[in-house]
One Martini backbone bead per residue (centre of mass of N, CA, C, O) as a GRO file, in nm:
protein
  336
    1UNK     BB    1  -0.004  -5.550  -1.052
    2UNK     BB    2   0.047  -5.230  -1.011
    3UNK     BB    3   0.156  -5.002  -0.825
    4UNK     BB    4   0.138  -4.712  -0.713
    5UNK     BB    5   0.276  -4.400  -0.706
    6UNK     BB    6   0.413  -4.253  -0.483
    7UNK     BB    7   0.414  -4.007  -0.315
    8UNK     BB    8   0.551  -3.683  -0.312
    9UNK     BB    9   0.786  -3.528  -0.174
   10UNK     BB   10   0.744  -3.275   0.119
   11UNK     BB   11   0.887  -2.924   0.220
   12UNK     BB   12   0.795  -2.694   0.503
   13UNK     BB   13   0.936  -2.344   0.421
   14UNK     BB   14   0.917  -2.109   0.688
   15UNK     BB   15   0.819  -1.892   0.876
   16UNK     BB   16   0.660  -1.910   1.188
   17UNK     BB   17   0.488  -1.665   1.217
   18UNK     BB   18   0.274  -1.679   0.896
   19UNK     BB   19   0.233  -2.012   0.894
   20UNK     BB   20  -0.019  -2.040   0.955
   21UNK     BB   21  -0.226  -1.816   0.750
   22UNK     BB   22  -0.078  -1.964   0.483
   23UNK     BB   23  -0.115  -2.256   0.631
   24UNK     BB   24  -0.390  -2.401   0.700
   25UNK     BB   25  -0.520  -2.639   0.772
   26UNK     BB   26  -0.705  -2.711   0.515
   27UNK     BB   27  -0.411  -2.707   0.344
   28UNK     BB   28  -0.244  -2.932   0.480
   29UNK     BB   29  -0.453  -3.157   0.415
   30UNK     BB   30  -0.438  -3.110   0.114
   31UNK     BB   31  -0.166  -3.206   0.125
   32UNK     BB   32  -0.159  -3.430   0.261
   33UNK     BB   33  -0.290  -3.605   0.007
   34UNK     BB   34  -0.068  -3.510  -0.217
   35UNK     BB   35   0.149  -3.605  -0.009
   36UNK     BB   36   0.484  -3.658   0.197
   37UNK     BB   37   0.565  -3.530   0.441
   38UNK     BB   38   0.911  -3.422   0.569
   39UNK     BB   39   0.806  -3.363   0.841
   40UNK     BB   40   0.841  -3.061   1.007
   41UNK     BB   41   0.872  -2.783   0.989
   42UNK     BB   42   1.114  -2.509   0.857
   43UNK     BB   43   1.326  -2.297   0.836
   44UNK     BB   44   1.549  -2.173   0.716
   45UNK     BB   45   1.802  -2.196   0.929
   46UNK     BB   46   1.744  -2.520   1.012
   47UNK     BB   47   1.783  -2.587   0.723
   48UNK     BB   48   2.109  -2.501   0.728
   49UNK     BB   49   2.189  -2.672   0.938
   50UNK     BB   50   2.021  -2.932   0.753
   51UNK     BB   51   2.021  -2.986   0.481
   52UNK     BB   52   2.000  -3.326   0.420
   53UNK     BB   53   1.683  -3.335   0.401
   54UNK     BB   54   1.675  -3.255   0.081
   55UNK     BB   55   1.753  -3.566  -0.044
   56UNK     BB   56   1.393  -3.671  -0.063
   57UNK     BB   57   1.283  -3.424  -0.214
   58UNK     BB   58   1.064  -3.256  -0.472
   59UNK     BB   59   0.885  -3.073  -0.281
   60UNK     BB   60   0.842  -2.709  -0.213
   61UNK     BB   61   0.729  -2.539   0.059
   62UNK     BB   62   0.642  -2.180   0.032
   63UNK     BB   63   0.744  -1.832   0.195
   64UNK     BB   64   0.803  -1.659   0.381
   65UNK     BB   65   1.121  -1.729   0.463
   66UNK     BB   66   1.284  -1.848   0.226
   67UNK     BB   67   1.533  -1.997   0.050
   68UNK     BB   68   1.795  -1.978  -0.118
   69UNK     BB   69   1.834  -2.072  -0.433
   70UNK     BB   70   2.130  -2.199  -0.439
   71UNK     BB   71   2.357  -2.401  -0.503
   72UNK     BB   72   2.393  -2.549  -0.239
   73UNK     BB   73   2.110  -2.607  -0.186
   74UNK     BB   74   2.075  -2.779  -0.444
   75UNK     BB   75   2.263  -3.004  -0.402
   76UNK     BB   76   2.116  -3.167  -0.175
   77UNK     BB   77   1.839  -3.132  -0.436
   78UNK     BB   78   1.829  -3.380  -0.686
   79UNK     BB   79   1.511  -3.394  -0.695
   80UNK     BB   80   1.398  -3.143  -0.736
   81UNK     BB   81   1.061  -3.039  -0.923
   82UNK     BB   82   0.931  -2.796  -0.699
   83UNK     BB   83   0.828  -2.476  -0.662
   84UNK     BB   84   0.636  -2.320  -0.358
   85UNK     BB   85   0.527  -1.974  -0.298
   86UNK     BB   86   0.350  -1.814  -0.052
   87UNK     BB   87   0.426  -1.561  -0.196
   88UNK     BB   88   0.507  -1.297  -0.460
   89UNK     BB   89   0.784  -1.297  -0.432
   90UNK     BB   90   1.118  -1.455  -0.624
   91UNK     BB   91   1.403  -1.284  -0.649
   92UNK     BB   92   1.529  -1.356  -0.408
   93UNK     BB   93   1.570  -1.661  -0.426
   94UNK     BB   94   1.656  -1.642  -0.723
   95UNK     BB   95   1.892  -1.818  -0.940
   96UNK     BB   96   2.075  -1.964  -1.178
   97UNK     BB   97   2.087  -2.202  -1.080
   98UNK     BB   98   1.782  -2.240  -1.064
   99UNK     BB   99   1.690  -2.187  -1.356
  100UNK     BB  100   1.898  -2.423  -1.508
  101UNK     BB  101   1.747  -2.671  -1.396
  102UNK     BB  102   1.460  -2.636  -1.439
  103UNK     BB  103   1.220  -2.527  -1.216
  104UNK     BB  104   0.929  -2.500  -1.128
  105UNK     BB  105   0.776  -2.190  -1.016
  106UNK     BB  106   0.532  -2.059  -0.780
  107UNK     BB  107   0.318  -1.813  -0.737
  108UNK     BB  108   0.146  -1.596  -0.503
  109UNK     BB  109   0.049  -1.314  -0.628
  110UNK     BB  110  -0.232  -1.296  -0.706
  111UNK     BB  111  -0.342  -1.333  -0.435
  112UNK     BB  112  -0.201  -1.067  -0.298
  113UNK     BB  113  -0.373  -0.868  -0.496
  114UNK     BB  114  -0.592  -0.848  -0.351
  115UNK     BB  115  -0.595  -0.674  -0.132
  116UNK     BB  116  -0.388  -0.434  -0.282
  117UNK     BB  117  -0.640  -0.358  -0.477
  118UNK     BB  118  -0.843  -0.284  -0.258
  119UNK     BB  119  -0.678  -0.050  -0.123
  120UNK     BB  120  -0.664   0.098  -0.388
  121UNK     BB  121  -0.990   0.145  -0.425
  122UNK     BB  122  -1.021   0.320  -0.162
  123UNK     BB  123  -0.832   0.549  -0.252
  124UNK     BB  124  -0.923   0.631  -0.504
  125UNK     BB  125  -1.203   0.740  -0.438
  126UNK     BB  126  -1.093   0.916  -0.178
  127UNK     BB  127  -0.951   1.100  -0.367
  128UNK     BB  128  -1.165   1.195  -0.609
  129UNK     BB  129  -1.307   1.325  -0.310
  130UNK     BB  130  -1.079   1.468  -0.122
  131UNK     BB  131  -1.104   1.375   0.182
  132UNK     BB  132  -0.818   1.423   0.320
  133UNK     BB  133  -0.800   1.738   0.223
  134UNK     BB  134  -1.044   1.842   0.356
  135UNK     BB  135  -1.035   1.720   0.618
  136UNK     BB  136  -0.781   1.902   0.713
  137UNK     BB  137  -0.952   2.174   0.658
  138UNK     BB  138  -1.180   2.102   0.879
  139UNK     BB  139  -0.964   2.122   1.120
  140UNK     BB  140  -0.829   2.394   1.068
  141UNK     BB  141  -1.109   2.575   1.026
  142UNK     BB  142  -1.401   2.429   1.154
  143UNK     BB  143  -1.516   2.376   0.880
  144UNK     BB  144  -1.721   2.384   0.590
  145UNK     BB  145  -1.717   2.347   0.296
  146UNK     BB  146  -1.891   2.471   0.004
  147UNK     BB  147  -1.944   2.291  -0.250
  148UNK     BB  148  -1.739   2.133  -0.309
  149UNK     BB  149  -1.433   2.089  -0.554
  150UNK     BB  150  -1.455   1.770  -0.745
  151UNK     BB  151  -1.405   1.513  -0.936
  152UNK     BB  152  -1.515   1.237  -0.907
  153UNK     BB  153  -1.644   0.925  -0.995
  154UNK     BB  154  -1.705   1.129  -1.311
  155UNK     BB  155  -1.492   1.186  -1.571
  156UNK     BB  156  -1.242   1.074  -1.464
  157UNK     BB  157  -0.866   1.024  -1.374
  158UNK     BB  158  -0.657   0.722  -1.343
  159UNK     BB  159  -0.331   0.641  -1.263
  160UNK     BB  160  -0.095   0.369  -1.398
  161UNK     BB  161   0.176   0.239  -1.263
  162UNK     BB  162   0.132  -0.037  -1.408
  163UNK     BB  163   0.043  -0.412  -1.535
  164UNK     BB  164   0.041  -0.616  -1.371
  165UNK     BB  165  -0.152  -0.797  -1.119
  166UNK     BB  166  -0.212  -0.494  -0.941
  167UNK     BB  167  -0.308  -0.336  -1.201
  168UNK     BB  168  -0.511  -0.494  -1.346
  169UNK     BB  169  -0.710  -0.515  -1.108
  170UNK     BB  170  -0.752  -0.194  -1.058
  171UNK     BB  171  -0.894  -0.187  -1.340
  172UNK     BB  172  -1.140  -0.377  -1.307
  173UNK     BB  173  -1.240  -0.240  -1.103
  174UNK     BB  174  -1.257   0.067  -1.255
  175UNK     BB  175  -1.484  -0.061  -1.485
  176UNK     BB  176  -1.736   0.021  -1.287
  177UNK     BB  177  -1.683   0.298  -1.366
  178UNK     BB  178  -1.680   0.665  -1.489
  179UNK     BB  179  -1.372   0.623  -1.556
  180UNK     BB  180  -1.062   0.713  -1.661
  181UNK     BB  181  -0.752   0.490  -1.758
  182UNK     BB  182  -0.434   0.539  -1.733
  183UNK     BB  183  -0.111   0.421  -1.841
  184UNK     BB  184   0.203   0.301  -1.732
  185UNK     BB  185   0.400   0.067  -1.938
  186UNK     BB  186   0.730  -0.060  -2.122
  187UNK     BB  187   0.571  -0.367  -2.151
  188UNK     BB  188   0.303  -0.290  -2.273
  189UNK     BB  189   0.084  -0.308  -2.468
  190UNK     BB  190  -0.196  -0.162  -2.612
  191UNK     BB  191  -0.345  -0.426  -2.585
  192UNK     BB  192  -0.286  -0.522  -2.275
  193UNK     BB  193  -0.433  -0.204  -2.191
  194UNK     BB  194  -0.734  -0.272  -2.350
  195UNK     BB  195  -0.753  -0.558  -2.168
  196UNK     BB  196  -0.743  -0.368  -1.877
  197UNK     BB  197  -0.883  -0.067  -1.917
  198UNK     BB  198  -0.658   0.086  -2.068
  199UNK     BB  199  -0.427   0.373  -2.135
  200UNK     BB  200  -0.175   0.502  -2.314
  201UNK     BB  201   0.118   0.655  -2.128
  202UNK     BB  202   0.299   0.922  -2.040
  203UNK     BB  203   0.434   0.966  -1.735
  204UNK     BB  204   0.358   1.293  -1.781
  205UNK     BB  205   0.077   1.269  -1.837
  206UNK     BB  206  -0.029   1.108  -1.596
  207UNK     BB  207   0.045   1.331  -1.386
  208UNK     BB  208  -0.075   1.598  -1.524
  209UNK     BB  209  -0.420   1.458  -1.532
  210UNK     BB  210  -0.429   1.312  -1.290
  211UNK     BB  211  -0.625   1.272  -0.998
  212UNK     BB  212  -0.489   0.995  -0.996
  213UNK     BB  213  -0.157   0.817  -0.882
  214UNK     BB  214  -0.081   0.466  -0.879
  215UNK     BB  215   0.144   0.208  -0.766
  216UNK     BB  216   0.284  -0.098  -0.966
  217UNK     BB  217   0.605  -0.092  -1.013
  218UNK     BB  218   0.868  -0.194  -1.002
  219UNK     BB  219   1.196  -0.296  -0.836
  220UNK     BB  220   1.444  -0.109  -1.077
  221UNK     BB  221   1.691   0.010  -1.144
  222UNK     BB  222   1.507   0.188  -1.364
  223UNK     BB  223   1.314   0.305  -1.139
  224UNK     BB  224   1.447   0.412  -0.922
  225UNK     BB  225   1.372   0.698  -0.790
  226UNK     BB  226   1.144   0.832  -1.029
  227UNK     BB  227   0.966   0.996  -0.802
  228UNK     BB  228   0.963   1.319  -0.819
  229UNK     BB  229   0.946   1.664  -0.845
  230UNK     BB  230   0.839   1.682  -1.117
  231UNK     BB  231   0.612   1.514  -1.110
  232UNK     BB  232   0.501   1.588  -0.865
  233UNK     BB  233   0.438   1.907  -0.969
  234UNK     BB  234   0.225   1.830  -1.206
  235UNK     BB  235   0.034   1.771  -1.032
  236UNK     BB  236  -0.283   1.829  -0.949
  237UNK     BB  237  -0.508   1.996  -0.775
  238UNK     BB  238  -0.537   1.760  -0.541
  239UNK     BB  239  -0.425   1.490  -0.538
  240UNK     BB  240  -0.304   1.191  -0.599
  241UNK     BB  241  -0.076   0.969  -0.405
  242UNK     BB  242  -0.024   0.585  -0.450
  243UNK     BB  243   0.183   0.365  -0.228
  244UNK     BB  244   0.198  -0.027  -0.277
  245UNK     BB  245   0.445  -0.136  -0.391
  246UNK     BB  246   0.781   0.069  -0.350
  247UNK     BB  247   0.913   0.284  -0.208
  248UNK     BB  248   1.170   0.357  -0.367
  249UNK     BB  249   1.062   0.486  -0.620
  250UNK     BB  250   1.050   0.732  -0.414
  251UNK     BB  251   1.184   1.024  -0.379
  252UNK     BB  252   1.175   1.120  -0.060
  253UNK     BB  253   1.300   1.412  -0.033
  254UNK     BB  254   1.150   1.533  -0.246
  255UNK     BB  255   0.848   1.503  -0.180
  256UNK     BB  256   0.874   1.639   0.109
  257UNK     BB  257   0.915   1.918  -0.030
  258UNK     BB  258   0.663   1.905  -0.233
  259UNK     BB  259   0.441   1.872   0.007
  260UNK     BB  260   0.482   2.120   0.157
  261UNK     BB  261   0.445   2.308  -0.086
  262UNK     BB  262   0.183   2.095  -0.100
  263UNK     BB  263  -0.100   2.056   0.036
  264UNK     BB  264  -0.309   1.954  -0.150
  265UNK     BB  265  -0.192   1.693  -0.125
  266UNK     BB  266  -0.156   1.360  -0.157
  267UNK     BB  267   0.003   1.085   0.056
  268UNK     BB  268  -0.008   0.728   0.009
  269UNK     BB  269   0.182   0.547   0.212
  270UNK     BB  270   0.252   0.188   0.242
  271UNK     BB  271   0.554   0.249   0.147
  272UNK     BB  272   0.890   0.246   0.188
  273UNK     BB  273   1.265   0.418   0.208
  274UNK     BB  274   1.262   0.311   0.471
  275UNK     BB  275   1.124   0.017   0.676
  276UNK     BB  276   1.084   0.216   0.842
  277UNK     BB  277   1.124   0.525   0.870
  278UNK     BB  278   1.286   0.755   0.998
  279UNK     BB  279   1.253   0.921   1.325
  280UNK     BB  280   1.256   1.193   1.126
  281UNK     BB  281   1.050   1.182   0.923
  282UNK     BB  282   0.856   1.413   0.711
  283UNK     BB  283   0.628   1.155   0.697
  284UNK     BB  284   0.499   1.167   1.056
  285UNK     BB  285   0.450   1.511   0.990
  286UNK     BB  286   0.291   1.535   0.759
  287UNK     BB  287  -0.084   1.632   0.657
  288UNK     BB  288  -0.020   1.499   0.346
  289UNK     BB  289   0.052   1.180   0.501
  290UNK     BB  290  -0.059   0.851   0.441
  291UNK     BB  291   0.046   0.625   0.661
  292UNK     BB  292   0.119   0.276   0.631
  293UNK     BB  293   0.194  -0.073   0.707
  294UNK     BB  294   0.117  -0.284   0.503
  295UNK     BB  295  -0.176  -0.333   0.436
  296UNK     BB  296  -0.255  -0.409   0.170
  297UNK     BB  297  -0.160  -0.661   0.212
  298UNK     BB  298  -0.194  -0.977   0.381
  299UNK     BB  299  -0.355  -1.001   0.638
  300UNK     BB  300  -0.409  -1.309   0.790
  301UNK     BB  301  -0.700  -1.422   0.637
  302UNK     BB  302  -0.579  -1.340   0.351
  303UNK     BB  303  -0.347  -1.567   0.346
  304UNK     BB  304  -0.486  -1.805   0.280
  305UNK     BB  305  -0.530  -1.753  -0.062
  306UNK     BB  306  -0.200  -1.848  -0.073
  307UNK     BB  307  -0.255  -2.149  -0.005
  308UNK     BB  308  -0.440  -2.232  -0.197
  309UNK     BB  309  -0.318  -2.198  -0.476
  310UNK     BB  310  -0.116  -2.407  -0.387
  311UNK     BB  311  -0.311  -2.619  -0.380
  312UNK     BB  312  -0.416  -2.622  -0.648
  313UNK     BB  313  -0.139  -2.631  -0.811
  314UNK     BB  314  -0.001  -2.895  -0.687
  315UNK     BB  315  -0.279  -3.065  -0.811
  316UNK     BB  316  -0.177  -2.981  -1.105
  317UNK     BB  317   0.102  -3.124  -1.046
  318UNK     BB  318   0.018  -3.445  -0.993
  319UNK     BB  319  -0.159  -3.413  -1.283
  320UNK     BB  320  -0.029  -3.317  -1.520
  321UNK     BB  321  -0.095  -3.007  -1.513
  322UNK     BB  322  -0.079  -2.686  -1.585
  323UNK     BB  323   0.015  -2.402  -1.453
  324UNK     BB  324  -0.105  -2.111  -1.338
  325UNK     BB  325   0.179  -1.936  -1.219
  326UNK     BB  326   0.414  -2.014  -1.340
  327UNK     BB  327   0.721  -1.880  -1.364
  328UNK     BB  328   0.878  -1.659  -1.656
  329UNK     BB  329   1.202  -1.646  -1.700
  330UNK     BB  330   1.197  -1.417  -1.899
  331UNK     BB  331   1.036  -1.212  -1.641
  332UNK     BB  332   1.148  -1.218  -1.391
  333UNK     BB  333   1.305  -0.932  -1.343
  334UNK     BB  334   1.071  -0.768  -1.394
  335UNK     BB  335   0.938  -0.821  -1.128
  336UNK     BB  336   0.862  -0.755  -0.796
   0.00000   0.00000   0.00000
């Protein structure tokens, strides 16, 4: 009678501070069913200290504070056949040598996206009622303003720069209201725009028309600061302006010039570039910018779902079932 086939052995690398969060016991418990955890967590660093741990490890698990998977620490890890990693982005761990090995590796972006675009879809809301514009009149005029001439959440436009996967989220959750979605994405076709319930359009018509746009887009070379005071100067009276990307996206000394000069603009600005900005930045002090530290994404117990994914993806990794998160090299570059 054949033996049945040992369970992989597996290493949970990843900072300590996140890593209850993102790995709760119950996910430990169901990890612990389908491997071998090779020793307890560590983190990059003690990695570093002594890679020669991964000389017998199968299966890499890994969140914020992952290693940088290149030559080096390949080296010591012939045997790895998967890495599972709980938080949104790849790029910075991902090198050619990780690549050319062909190994899969699994993002739990899609869970991240949860929490992501649900705090898209409230300031999306709070946008096209222009509370936040209103509330700045009413604190300063000591006034309620008579019938107020706002868009509301009917037969208005909402704009996505972006059609990841929290820009996708963010268009099935306003597919539920009476609002027209349209997006900029130079990679998504018209198709995957109207199975997302958005219709494409040219950047300069987004900012144009839409009375609220939300920012989805990843950061690369032609990405980087394209957002400055043209399409900025172009948005209709009162609008919103949403990032919860990444700062960089946003030429910020341009956003903050064309702010001044249009109190009637509202920027929601989860993301900065640097973050925090410099302590002198006209971001802490302009009255038409909600400035907040990335509460958009995951924290606390929504990091839960980052690791249930995990554990999701690795029981169809030990099953030899097709993965449903695992990254194609092919779009790496493209991600967030």
């Amino acid at each position: 009678m054949n033996e049945p086939a040992p369970a992989p052995a597996a290493l949970l690398v990843m900072e300590e501070e996140r890593r209850a969060d993102v790995y709760p016991p119950e996910v430990l418990t169901g990890i612990d069913r389908l491997v071998r955890l090779q020793g307890p967590p560590l983190t990059r660093q003690e990695l570093a200290e002594r890679p020669e741990v991964l000389g017998g490890v199968d299966i890499l698990l890994t969140g914020w504070g992952a290693p940088v998977l290149d030559t080096a620490l390949l080296s010591h890890a012939p045997r790895l056949r998967a890495v599972f990693v709980a938080a949104g982005s790849v790029r910075h761990l991902t090198t050619p040598a990780f690549w050319a090995r062909g190994i899969p590796i699994v993002s739990a972006a899609a869970a991240n996206a949860v929490p992501v675009a649900e705090f898209t879809l409230a300031h999306v809301l709070l946008g096209l009622k222009q509370t936040h514009r209103i509330a700045r009149e009413v604190a300063s005029s000591h006034r309620f303003p008579r019938d107020p001439d706002v868009p509301g959440a009917y037969r208005s436009r909402v704009g996505l720069l972006g059609l990841g996967h929290i820009g996708r989220l963010v268009a099935a959750h306003l597919a539920r209201f009476d609002v027209e979605v349209l997006a900029t994405d130079p990679v998504a076709s018209p198709d995957t725009a109207r199975q997302a319930g958005a219709r494409l359009v040219p950047v300069e018509e987004l900012f144009a028309t839409c009375h609220v746009v939300s920012l989805h887009a990843p950061l690369l070379p032609e990405t980087r600061g394209t957002i400055g005071a043209r399409l900025l100067n172009a948005m209709a009276p009162g609008a919103t302006l949403i990032n919860t990307a990444r700062g960089a996206l946003i030429d910020e000394p341009a956003a903050a010039r064309v702010l001044h000069a249009r109190p009637d603009l509202t920027a929601v600005l989860d993301v900065t570039h640097p973050e925090p900005p410099a302590h002198d930045s006209p971001l802490f002090t302009l009255p038409n910018v909600i400035l907040t530290p990335h509460l958009g994404g995951a924290l606390g117990a929504e990091r839960h779902r980052l690791g249930q994914l995990v554990l999701d993806e690795l029981a169809r990794f030990t099953r030899a079932e097709p993965l449903r998160h695992a990254i194609d090299p092919a779009h790496a570059a493209s991600l967030a």
